[in-house]
Amino acid sequence: MDTVRPFSQVLDRLRSAGLRPTRQRMALAKLLFDEGGRHITAEMLHAEAQAESIRVSLATVYNTLHQFTQAGLLREIVVDSQRSYFDSNTTRHHHFFNEQTNELADIPDEMIDIAKVPSAPAGMKIKQVDVIIRVGNL
Amino acid sequence: MDTVRPFSQVLDRLRSAGLRPTRQRMALAKLLFDEGGRHITAEMLHAEAQAESIRVSLATVYNTLHQFTQAGLLREIVVDSQRSYFDSNTTRHHHFFNEQTNELADIPDEMIDIAKVPSAPAGMKIKQVDVIIRVGNL
DNA sequence: GTGTTTGCAAAGTGTTTGCAATTTA
DNA sequence: TAAATTGCAAACACTTTGCAAACAC
């Protein structure tokens, strides 16, 4: 029942990704990983940081999100051609996307059963299977 | 084996969508629907039109793509947070997305078997189920 | 000290918008 | 001729970049 993610764990995550644990990265990592399964855009994360009086530029938020994604700490979810969403849950799962509110919600992997998947075209390899269920008002 | 889409059919499509069959819309509709299952961006369609000496502004291409989508003649496919793709095949099917070449390929509906789908959150309705298989080099 | 990271402002990219001129019915 | 549509250029939203100052080791 230990859901707390101690400071050192964030630190280790950054270290093992080869990223220096700077003040900004530590603070953003805390916001992203202290609670699981966050779906967040750069603007949202920047606003959250500001709300907690963490001084970070928007440019650094963008850089950090990409660095974390490259390091496998985040997963980018493409649901909206206007903005990029990042998911702090990198395990296999899928998403609901509410087109009215622009909100993402997780669908646990076991809730979707893809019985048959075509193989990738010749010379290609499947990198990821994304299932996005778009929902809206009745 | 009649795969030709006569002029009048394009005309009727526009008419029944409540869209006046202007020169631009007719020409773009021809490009979009004369061959099935096209995956195209606004810039791509604009370039094609220019290549065929059809004079249309990029703004009109954007407007037209959205009008056609609203009319159910096109389907927007969100795979890339940088640009919008439109699919001239509006029947149920899914997609491969090649992240190296930024190209989409159809996956016929019967090639994917989604045996179990969670129901939409309360008060919500499933609008669409998108399966995107991201592929890349081996 | 040396190389990395940050913040700023400027530039970039894809898309939308306001409005006068044109076209359609 | 009334209403819809077009094209242009300007505006927009989101994202990236160049570079000097600040920071981590």
CSV table of C-alpha atoms in Angstrom, one decimal, chain A residues 15-108:
chain,number,residue,atom,x,y,z
A,15,ARG,CA,19.6,9.7,-13.3
A,16,SER,CA,19.0,6.4,-15.1
A,17,ALA,CA,17.6,8.3,-18.0
A,18,GLY,CA,20.8,10.3,-18.1
A,19,LEU,CA,19.1,13.5,-17.3
A,20,ARG,CA,20.6,15.8,-14.7
A,21,PRO,CA,18.3,16.3,-11.8
A,22,THR,CA,17.8,20.0,-12.1
A,23,ARG,CA,15.4,22.0,-10.0
A,24,GLN,CA,13.0,22.3,-13.0
A,25,ARG,CA,13.1,18.6,-14.0
A,26,MET,CA,12.7,17.5,-10.4
A,27,ALA,CA,9.7,19.7,-9.9
A,28,LEU,CA,8.0,18.7,-13.1
A,29,ALA,CA,8.7,15.0,-12.5
A,30,LYS,CA,7.1,15.3,-9.1
A,31,LEU,CA,3.9,16.9,-10.7
A,32,LEU,CA,3.9,14.2,-13.4
A,33,PHE,CA,4.6,11.1,-11.4
A,34,ASP,CA,3.5,11.7,-7.8
A,35,GLU,CA,0.0,10.7,-8.8
A,36,GLY,CA,-0.4,8.0,-11.5
A,37,GLY,CA,-2.0,8.2,-14.9
A,38,ARG,CA,-1.9,11.9,-15.6
A,39,HIS,CA,-3.0,13.2,-19.0
A,40,ILE,CA,-1.4,16.5,-19.5
A,41,THR,CA,-0.4,19.1,-22.1
A,42,ALA,CA,2.5,21.4,-22.0
A,43,GLU,CA,0.4,24.4,-21.2
A,44,MET,CA,-1.5,22.5,-18.4
A,45,LEU,CA,1.8,21.4,-16.8
A,46,HIS,CA,3.2,24.9,-17.0
A,47,ALA,CA,0.1,26.3,-15.4
A,48,GLU,CA,0.3,23.7,-12.6
A,49,ALA,CA,3.9,24.6,-12.0
A,50,GLN,CA,3.1,28.2,-11.8
A,51,ALA,CA,0.2,27.5,-9.4
A,52,GLU,CA,2.7,25.9,-7.1
A,53,SER,CA,5.1,28.8,-7.5
A,54,ILE,CA,7.6,26.6,-9.4
A,55,ARG,CA,9.5,28.9,-11.8
A,56,VAL,CA,9.8,27.2,-15.1
A,57,SER,CA,9.5,28.5,-18.6
A,58,LEU,CA,7.1,27.1,-21.1
A,59,ALA,CA,10.1,26.2,-23.4
A,60,THR,CA,11.6,24.1,-20.6
A,61,VAL,CA,8.3,22.4,-20.0
A,62,TYR,CA,8.2,21.4,-23.7
A,63,ASN,CA,11.8,20.3,-23.6
A,64,THR,CA,11.3,18.3,-20.5
A,65,LEU,CA,8.2,16.5,-21.8
A,66,HIS,CA,10.1,15.4,-24.8
A,67,GLN,CA,13.1,14.3,-22.9
A,68,PHE,CA,10.9,12.3,-20.5
A,69,THR,CA,9.1,10.8,-23.5
A,70,GLN,CA,12.3,9.8,-25.1
A,71,ALA,CA,13.5,8.3,-21.9
A,72,GLY,CA,10.4,6.2,-21.7
A,73,LEU,CA,9.0,8.0,-18.6
A,74,LEU,CA,6.1,9.4,-20.6
A,75,ARG,CA,4.0,8.3,-23.5
A,76,GLU,CA,2.6,10.8,-26.0
A,77,ILE,CA,-1.1,10.3,-26.9
A,78,VAL,CA,-2.2,11.7,-30.2
A,79,VAL,CA,-5.9,12.4,-30.0
A,80,ASP,CA,-6.2,16.0,-31.0
A,81,SER,CA,-4.4,17.6,-33.9
A,82,GLN,CA,-4.2,20.9,-32.1
A,83,ARG,CA,-2.2,19.9,-29.0
A,84,SER,CA,0.0,17.1,-27.6
A,85,TYR,CA,-1.0,15.1,-24.6
A,86,PHE,CA,1.4,13.2,-22.5
A,87,ASP,CA,0.5,10.2,-20.3
A,88,SER,CA,2.5,9.4,-17.2
A,89,ASN,CA,1.2,5.9,-17.4
A,90,THR,CA,3.5,4.1,-19.8
A,91,THR,CA,2.1,0.6,-19.3
A,92,ARG,CA,-0.2,-1.0,-22.0
A,93,HIS,CA,-3.6,0.6,-21.9
A,94,HIS,CA,-6.0,2.6,-24.1
A,95,HIS,CA,-8.1,5.7,-23.9
A,96,PHE,CA,-11.4,7.3,-24.0
A,97,PHE,CA,-11.3,10.8,-25.5
A,98,ASN,CA,-14.2,13.2,-24.7
A,99,GLU,CA,-14.5,15.5,-27.6
A,100,GLN,CA,-16.6,17.9,-25.7
A,101,THR,CA,-14.3,18.5,-22.8
A,102,ASN,CA,-11.0,17.5,-24.5
A,103,GLU,CA,-10.3,15.1,-21.7
A,104,LEU,CA,-8.6,11.7,-21.8
A,105,ALA,CA,-9.5,8.8,-19.5
A,106,ASP,CA,-7.7,5.5,-19.2
A,107,ILE,CA,-9.1,2.2,-20.4
A,108,PRO,CA,-7.2,-0.7,-18.7
